[in-house]
Short mmCIF file of C-alpha atoms in Angstrom, two decimals:
data_model
loop_
_atom_site.label_atom_id
_atom_site.label_comp_id
_atom_site.label_asym_id
_atom_site.label_seq_id
_atom_site.Cartn_x
_atom_site.Cartn_y
_atom_site.Cartn_z
CA MET A 1 -141.66 -49.64 -13.44
CA LYS A 2 -139.73 -48.71 -16.61
CA THR A 3 -136.49 -48.85 -14.63
CA ILE A 4 -137.31 -52.36 -13.41
CA LEU A 5 -138.07 -53.54 -16.98
CA LYS A 6 -134.81 -52.11 -18.31
CA SER A 7 -132.79 -53.78 -15.56
CA THR A 8 -134.51 -57.09 -16.25
CA LEU A 9 -133.76 -56.85 -19.98
CA LEU A 10 -130.09 -56.01 -19.32
CA LEU A 11 -129.79 -58.99 -16.99
CA LEU A 12 -131.27 -61.35 -19.60
CA CYS A 13 -128.91 -60.03 -22.30
CA SER A 14 -125.92 -60.53 -19.99
CA VAL A 15 -126.95 -64.12 -19.30
CA GLY A 16 -127.30 -64.74 -23.05
CA LEU A 17 -123.89 -63.22 -23.74
CA PHE A 18 -122.18 -65.36 -21.11
CA THR A 19 -123.95 -68.45 -22.46
CA ALA A 20 -122.73 -67.67 -26.00
CA CYS A 21 -119.16 -67.20 -24.76
CA SER A 22 -119.35 -70.49 -22.91
CA ASP A 23 -120.60 -72.23 -26.06
CA ASP A 24 -117.74 -70.68 -28.08
CA ASN A 25 -115.14 -72.00 -25.63
CA ASP A 26 -116.69 -75.45 -25.75
CA SER A 27 -116.60 -75.64 -29.58
CA ASN A 28 -113.21 -73.93 -29.97
CA PRO A 29 -111.00 -75.28 -27.17
CA THR A 30 -107.59 -73.73 -26.69
CA LEU A 31 -104.59 -75.90 -27.61
CA GLY A 32 -102.47 -76.42 -24.52
CA GLN A 33 -98.67 -76.45 -24.52
CA PRO A 34 -97.41 -79.41 -22.49
CA THR A 35 -93.73 -79.50 -21.56
CA THR A 36 -93.15 -83.25 -21.68
CA PHE A 37 -94.77 -86.67 -21.96
CA VAL A 38 -93.94 -90.21 -20.86
CA LEU A 39 -91.71 -92.61 -22.79
CA ASN A 40 -92.11 -96.06 -21.29
CA THR A 41 -89.11 -98.18 -20.37
CA PRO A 42 -89.16 -101.23 -22.69
CA ALA A 43 -89.16 -104.71 -21.20
CA TYR A 44 -85.81 -105.51 -22.83
CA ALA A 45 -84.05 -102.47 -21.30
CA SER A 46 -82.02 -104.54 -18.83
CA MET A 47 -80.76 -107.00 -21.46
CA PRO A 48 -78.17 -106.24 -24.18
CA VAL A 49 -79.75 -106.09 -27.66
CA ASN A 50 -77.46 -107.41 -30.41
CA LEU A 51 -77.85 -104.92 -33.27
CA ALA A 52 -76.33 -107.31 -35.80
CA THR A 53 -79.04 -109.92 -35.32
CA SER A 54 -82.02 -107.70 -34.43
CA THR A 55 -84.39 -106.01 -36.86
CA GLU A 56 -86.08 -103.36 -34.72
CA LEU A 57 -86.34 -102.06 -31.17
CA PRO A 58 -89.96 -101.22 -30.19
CA PHE A 59 -91.00 -98.37 -27.86
CA THR A 60 -94.30 -97.08 -26.47
CA TRP A 61 -95.28 -93.71 -25.01
CA SER A 62 -98.24 -91.74 -23.68
CA SER A 63 -99.87 -88.91 -25.62
CA PRO A 64 -98.92 -85.38 -24.56
CA ASP A 65 -101.73 -83.48 -22.81
CA TYR A 66 -102.74 -80.72 -25.24
CA GLY A 67 -106.03 -80.18 -23.40
CA PHE A 68 -108.05 -82.26 -25.84
CA PRO A 69 -107.35 -85.17 -28.25
CA VAL A 70 -105.01 -84.09 -31.06
CA GLU A 71 -102.78 -86.05 -33.46
CA ALA A 72 -99.07 -85.52 -32.98
CA GLU A 73 -96.07 -86.76 -34.92
CA PHE A 74 -93.39 -88.61 -32.93
CA GLN A 75 -89.74 -89.43 -33.58
CA LEU A 76 -87.18 -91.38 -31.57
CA GLU A 77 -83.64 -90.23 -30.77
CA ALA A 78 -80.72 -92.08 -29.19
CA SER A 79 -77.57 -90.65 -27.60
CA ILE A 80 -74.35 -92.41 -26.71
CA ASP A 81 -73.63 -90.04 -23.80
CA GLY A 82 -77.07 -88.61 -23.00
CA SER A 83 -76.23 -85.06 -24.05
CA PHE A 84 -78.12 -84.78 -27.38
CA THR A 85 -75.90 -81.91 -28.56
CA VAL A 86 -74.37 -82.99 -31.92
CA SER A 87 -76.50 -85.06 -34.29
CA THR A 88 -75.23 -87.49 -36.90
CA GLU A 89 -76.71 -85.18 -39.58
CA GLU A 90 -74.60 -82.27 -38.30
CA ALA A 91 -71.50 -84.46 -38.27
CA GLU A 92 -72.12 -85.64 -41.85
CA ALA A 93 -72.50 -82.01 -42.97
CA ASP A 94 -68.98 -81.23 -41.71
CA GLU A 95 -66.83 -81.75 -44.82
CA SER A 96 -63.67 -81.88 -42.71
CA GLY A 97 -64.91 -85.08 -41.07
CA SER A 98 -63.68 -83.92 -37.67
CA THR A 99 -67.09 -83.60 -35.98
CA ILE A 100 -68.07 -86.60 -33.84
CA PRO A 101 -71.82 -86.94 -33.19
CA ASN A 102 -73.30 -87.96 -29.86
CA TYR A 103 -76.91 -88.60 -30.89
CA VAL A 104 -79.00 -89.72 -33.83
CA ILE A 105 -82.50 -88.68 -34.86
CA LEU A 106 -84.02 -91.80 -36.38
CA PRO A 107 -85.70 -90.85 -39.70
CA ALA A 108 -88.99 -92.73 -39.20
CA SER A 109 -91.94 -90.79 -37.76
CA PHE A 110 -95.03 -92.21 -36.05
CA THR A 111 -98.54 -91.28 -35.00
CA GLY A 112 -100.18 -92.92 -32.03
CA GLY A 113 -98.46 -94.39 -29.01
CA ASN A 114 -95.80 -96.71 -30.40
CA GLY A 115 -92.93 -96.99 -32.85
CA SER A 116 -89.66 -98.82 -33.50
CA ILE A 117 -86.00 -98.00 -34.06
CA ASP A 118 -84.50 -99.76 -37.09
CA ALA A 119 -81.64 -101.87 -35.69
CA ALA A 120 -79.40 -101.58 -38.78
CA LYS A 121 -79.70 -97.79 -38.89
CA LEU A 122 -79.07 -97.55 -35.16
CA ALA A 123 -76.00 -99.80 -35.49
CA LYS A 124 -74.55 -97.48 -38.14
CA ALA A 125 -75.19 -94.47 -35.91
CA VAL A 126 -73.64 -96.18 -32.87
CA ASN A 127 -70.46 -96.79 -34.87
CA ALA A 128 -70.38 -93.12 -35.89
CA MET A 129 -70.94 -91.95 -32.31
CA GLY A 130 -68.37 -94.40 -30.92
CA ASN A 131 -65.81 -93.38 -33.55
CA TRP A 132 -63.97 -96.69 -33.07
CA GLU A 133 -60.55 -96.56 -34.78
CA LYS A 134 -60.18 -100.31 -35.01
CA GLU A 135 -62.27 -103.38 -34.30
CA ALA A 136 -60.43 -104.04 -31.04
CA ASP A 137 -61.73 -100.71 -29.71
CA ILE A 138 -65.38 -101.71 -29.98
CA PRO A 139 -66.83 -102.35 -26.50
CA ASP A 140 -68.85 -105.44 -25.67
CA ASP A 141 -71.92 -103.31 -25.09
CA VAL A 142 -73.00 -99.66 -25.04
CA THR A 143 -75.65 -97.93 -22.95
CA LEU A 144 -77.78 -95.58 -25.04
CA THR A 145 -80.11 -92.87 -23.76
CA VAL A 146 -83.35 -92.75 -25.75
CA ARG A 147 -85.99 -90.04 -25.87
CA ALA A 148 -89.03 -89.31 -28.04
CA SER A 149 -90.06 -85.98 -29.55
CA ALA A 150 -93.61 -84.84 -30.31
CA ILE A 151 -94.85 -82.04 -32.52
CA THR A 152 -98.30 -80.98 -33.64
CA LYS A 153 -99.68 -78.00 -35.54
CA GLY A 154 -99.93 -74.94 -33.35
CA ALA A 155 -97.60 -76.18 -30.62
CA SER A 156 -93.84 -76.31 -30.07
CA LYS A 157 -91.81 -79.53 -30.25
CA ILE A 158 -91.51 -81.20 -26.87
CA TYR A 159 -89.45 -84.11 -25.57
CA SER A 160 -90.26 -87.06 -23.35
CA ASN A 161 -88.31 -88.29 -20.38
CA THR A 162 -85.28 -90.45 -21.24
CA VAL A 163 -84.82 -94.19 -20.80
CA ASN A 164 -81.66 -96.26 -21.09
CA ILE A 165 -81.16 -99.38 -23.19
CA ILE A 166 -78.11 -101.59 -23.68
CA VAL A 167 -76.98 -102.54 -27.20
CA VAL A 168 -74.19 -104.67 -28.62
CA PRO A 169 -72.50 -102.67 -31.39
CA THR A 170 -71.02 -104.22 -34.50
CA ALA A 171 -68.41 -102.97 -36.95
CA ASP A 172 -69.73 -104.98 -39.88
CA ILE A 173 -73.46 -104.68 -40.36
CA ALA A 174 -75.12 -107.21 -42.60
CA PRO A 175 -76.71 -105.56 -45.64
CA SER A 176 -80.26 -104.49 -44.93
CA PHE A 177 -81.36 -104.69 -48.55
CA PRO A 178 -80.83 -107.03 -51.51
CA GLU A 179 -78.38 -106.01 -54.22
CA PHE A 180 -81.03 -105.89 -56.96
CA ILE A 181 -84.69 -105.02 -57.47
CA TYR A 182 -86.44 -104.85 -60.84
CA GLU A 183 -88.48 -102.55 -63.08
CA ILE A 184 -91.01 -104.01 -65.48
CA GLY A 185 -93.51 -102.24 -67.68
CA ASN A 186 -95.19 -101.40 -70.92
CA GLU A 187 -91.88 -100.81 -72.73
CA SER A 188 -91.41 -104.61 -72.93
CA GLY A 189 -95.08 -105.60 -72.97
CA TRP A 190 -94.65 -106.46 -69.27
CA GLY A 191 -92.41 -109.34 -70.30
CA THR A 192 -88.85 -108.30 -69.32
CA ALA A 193 -87.62 -107.32 -65.85
CA HIS A 194 -84.83 -104.72 -65.81
CA ALA A 195 -82.36 -104.83 -62.92
CA LEU A 196 -81.83 -101.82 -60.66
CA ARG A 197 -78.76 -102.12 -58.44
CA SER A 198 -77.84 -100.91 -54.97
CA PRO A 199 -74.02 -101.33 -54.92
CA ASN A 200 -73.81 -100.63 -51.17
CA GLN A 201 -77.04 -102.53 -50.42
CA ASP A 202 -78.27 -99.40 -48.64
CA GLY A 203 -81.73 -99.44 -50.19
CA ILE A 204 -80.99 -96.90 -52.94
CA TYR A 205 -81.28 -98.44 -56.41
CA LYS A 206 -80.45 -97.00 -59.83
CA GLY A 207 -80.65 -98.13 -63.42
CA PHE A 208 -80.78 -96.67 -66.94
CA TYR A 209 -83.48 -98.01 -69.26
CA TRP A 210 -85.87 -97.15 -72.07
CA LEU A 211 -89.39 -96.57 -70.75
CA ASP A 212 -92.66 -96.14 -72.61
CA GLY A 213 -95.87 -95.79 -70.59
CA GLU A 214 -96.72 -97.35 -67.23
CA PHE A 215 -94.43 -99.56 -65.13
CA LYS A 216 -93.95 -101.17 -61.71
CA PHE A 217 -91.17 -102.32 -59.41
CA LYS A 218 -90.71 -105.76 -57.87
CA PRO A 219 -88.16 -107.48 -55.62
CA ASN A 220 -87.75 -110.64 -57.71
CA GLU A 221 -86.85 -111.01 -61.36
CA GLY A 222 -88.90 -114.15 -62.00
CA ASP A 223 -92.16 -113.52 -60.12
CA TRP A 224 -94.53 -110.81 -58.87
CA ASN A 225 -94.35 -111.64 -55.16
CA GLY A 226 -94.22 -108.46 -53.07
CA ASP A 227 -94.29 -106.09 -56.06
CA TRP A 228 -94.64 -102.35 -55.42
CA GLU A 229 -97.42 -100.19 -56.83
CA ASN A 230 -97.97 -96.44 -57.00
CA ASP A 231 -98.85 -94.88 -53.63
CA GLY A 232 -99.13 -91.25 -54.69
CA GLU A 233 -96.77 -88.89 -56.47
CA GLY A 234 -93.26 -90.33 -56.34
CA LYS A 235 -94.22 -92.97 -53.75
CA ILE A 236 -94.42 -96.77 -53.84
CA ALA A 237 -96.01 -99.38 -51.60
CA ASP A 238 -97.03 -103.03 -51.64
CA ILE A 239 -100.72 -102.48 -52.39
CA SER A 240 -102.72 -105.50 -53.47
CA GLY A 241 -104.34 -104.57 -56.78
CA GLY A 242 -102.82 -101.08 -56.61
CA PRO A 243 -102.17 -98.87 -59.67
CA ASN A 244 -99.09 -98.87 -61.87
CA MET A 245 -96.67 -95.96 -61.87
CA PRO A 246 -98.06 -93.16 -64.06
CA GLY A 247 -97.09 -93.50 -67.71
CA VAL A 248 -94.11 -91.60 -69.11
CA ASP A 249 -93.27 -90.57 -72.67
CA ALA A 250 -91.14 -93.02 -74.63
CA GLY A 251 -87.51 -92.29 -73.88
CA PHE A 252 -84.35 -93.19 -72.00
CA TYR A 253 -84.40 -92.56 -68.24
CA LEU A 254 -82.37 -92.76 -65.06
CA ILE A 255 -84.61 -94.71 -62.65
CA THR A 256 -84.02 -94.25 -58.92
CA VAL A 257 -85.80 -96.14 -56.12
CA ASP A 258 -85.26 -95.53 -52.39
CA LEU A 259 -86.63 -98.40 -50.29
CA ASN A 260 -85.77 -96.52 -47.08
CA GLU A 261 -88.31 -93.83 -47.89
CA MET A 262 -90.38 -95.92 -50.35
CA THR A 263 -89.98 -93.32 -53.10
CA TYR A 264 -88.97 -93.36 -56.76
CA SER A 265 -88.07 -90.93 -59.53
CA VAL A 266 -87.40 -91.05 -63.28
CA THR A 267 -85.01 -88.54 -64.85
CA PRO A 268 -85.15 -88.12 -68.65
CA ILE A 269 -81.82 -88.68 -70.41
CA THR A 270 -82.35 -86.60 -73.53
CA ASN A 271 -78.85 -87.11 -74.92
CA ILE A 272 -75.61 -89.01 -74.39
CA SER A 273 -72.35 -87.65 -75.73
CA ILE A 274 -68.56 -88.00 -75.75
CA ILE A 275 -66.44 -85.15 -74.47
CA GLY A 276 -62.68 -84.90 -73.96
CA GLY A 277 -59.32 -83.27 -74.44
CA PHE A 278 -59.64 -83.46 -78.22
CA ASN A 279 -61.68 -80.26 -78.07
CA ASP A 280 -60.49 -78.94 -74.69
CA TRP A 281 -63.48 -80.51 -72.90
CA ALA A 282 -65.62 -77.77 -74.39
CA GLY A 283 -67.88 -79.63 -76.81
CA ASP A 284 -69.82 -82.90 -77.16
CA VAL A 285 -69.85 -85.56 -79.85
CA GLU A 286 -73.51 -86.60 -79.88
CA MET A 287 -74.57 -90.25 -79.76
CA THR A 288 -77.91 -91.69 -80.90
CA TRP A 289 -80.12 -94.35 -79.34
CA ASN A 290 -80.20 -97.72 -81.09
CA ALA A 291 -83.33 -99.80 -80.52
CA ASP A 292 -81.09 -102.82 -79.94
CA GLY A 293 -80.29 -101.29 -76.54
CA TYR A 294 -77.23 -99.05 -76.80
CA TRP A 295 -76.09 -95.52 -77.66
CA GLU A 296 -73.76 -95.23 -80.65
CA VAL A 297 -71.74 -92.91 -82.82
CA THR A 298 -69.17 -93.40 -85.58
CA THR A 299 -66.58 -90.64 -85.42
CA GLY A 300 -62.97 -89.77 -86.07
CA GLU A 301 -63.01 -86.79 -83.70
CA VAL A 302 -62.17 -88.65 -80.50
CA SER A 303 -58.50 -88.98 -79.52
CA GLY A 304 -56.64 -88.85 -76.23
CA GLU A 305 -58.60 -88.61 -72.97
CA TYR A 306 -62.39 -88.64 -73.04
CA LYS A 307 -65.52 -89.55 -71.09
CA PHE A 308 -69.22 -90.12 -71.66
CA ARG A 309 -71.87 -87.89 -70.11
CA ALA A 310 -75.64 -87.33 -70.09
CA ASN A 311 -77.69 -84.22 -70.84
CA HIS A 312 -74.54 -82.16 -71.61
CA ASP A 313 -73.85 -81.99 -67.87
CA TRP A 314 -71.30 -83.51 -65.49
CA GLY A 315 -73.95 -84.58 -62.97
CA ILE A 316 -74.17 -87.92 -64.78
CA ASN A 317 -70.92 -89.07 -66.41
CA TRP A 318 -69.02 -92.31 -66.94
CA GLY A 319 -65.35 -93.21 -67.06
CA GLY A 320 -63.08 -95.97 -65.80
CA THR A 321 -62.37 -98.80 -68.20
CA GLU A 322 -64.09 -99.86 -71.42
CA THR A 323 -65.34 -103.04 -69.76
CA GLU A 324 -66.59 -101.35 -66.58
CA LEU A 325 -67.77 -97.75 -66.67
CA THR A 326 -68.66 -96.01 -63.41
CA GLN A 327 -70.07 -92.67 -62.31
CA ASP A 328 -67.19 -90.14 -62.09
CA GLY A 329 -64.72 -92.83 -63.21
CA ALA A 330 -61.24 -92.00 -64.54
CA ASN A 331 -60.81 -90.60 -68.05
CA LEU A 332 -60.69 -93.13 -70.87
CA ASN A 333 -58.09 -92.95 -73.62
CA SER A 334 -58.36 -93.27 -77.40
CA ASP A 335 -55.54 -93.71 -79.89
CA GLY A 336 -57.48 -91.72 -82.46
CA GLY A 337 -58.84 -92.81 -85.82
CA THR A 338 -62.41 -93.45 -86.90
CA HIS A 339 -64.32 -95.83 -84.63
CA THR A 340 -67.87 -96.83 -83.80
CA TYR A 341 -68.61 -96.42 -80.09
CA LYS A 342 -71.46 -98.55 -78.72
CA LEU A 343 -72.32 -97.55 -75.15
CA TYR A 344 -74.36 -100.03 -73.11
CA LEU A 345 -75.98 -98.53 -70.00
CA SER A 346 -78.06 -100.43 -67.45
CA TYR A 347 -76.65 -100.33 -63.90
CA GLU A 348 -73.36 -99.71 -62.08
CA GLY A 349 -71.16 -102.75 -62.57
CA LYS A 350 -72.54 -103.51 -66.02
CA HIS A 351 -72.04 -100.24 -67.94
CA HIS A 352 -69.51 -100.77 -70.73
CA VAL A 353 -68.54 -99.56 -74.20
CA VAL A 354 -67.70 -101.61 -77.28
CA ILE A 355 -65.37 -99.84 -79.71
CA GLU A 356 -65.23 -101.12 -83.29
#
């Protein structure tokens, strides 16, 4: 009888153990490792897409089968010969300039089952991959092989099948961004917009201004339409009623905005100085900030070649001509004597010095 009871108890414990294991597997499913997923062929695949007049090329795909629903991050890639062996990033890193890329990884990432390739960025990449020597070499159209990549935590990156699209390349791509955007803030009582310039109209804007407290960015000088608010540390977005950029201490700053990544930064300019051959490029003649909007110094030390620089470092320096100073511009020249130097800094194309 005792033997029968013991056997019964062991059987019940075993059933309980298997039930517990089953429950554990149900609540903690194992992440699968799929090898591919499906990128759908877009409806426009059979028709040439003119990259000069298009804005974006949309794609859709299925979710990889990880065994249960999981969020993955997707990117799109395009190759001019279907090999996906040398990326545009690798080619740009080659200082010799001899490496020719055959595919581009588009910088945007997506969650869910759809995303788009920016036509202007793709056009630039197509030109790099084609390596056309002159405009006459550019073909009427190019067939590109497109694939998507997917990655999620705990699993390796995988790639979709490939699909082909036809694009019309262009040597001259219309600027994707306006030449100017604007900063406005507490430093002017929210009354004066300060221009930030993108000389190449590539979406990267810079300007040098006095800041004091909170501020915002906006696309138009004369109105607030489409202005950008703070979207987290170093990020901007068009958020209706969103917060201003966090306040900064009163001071002079390099302001940088990247509309490609929707980010911004402010770099304190703690000093501006003159440096040159008059002291073997080994010392700085300090300038002071004038509330009228310029840096100034009266000195008899400067003679011969010289330049202006910020923060006692060559990372930010200006040369060129007195009427147009540029980053890394040529050395200026002084005939010596005592002069007052008034340096006006705002944006590339407007920097200048007045010498009295």
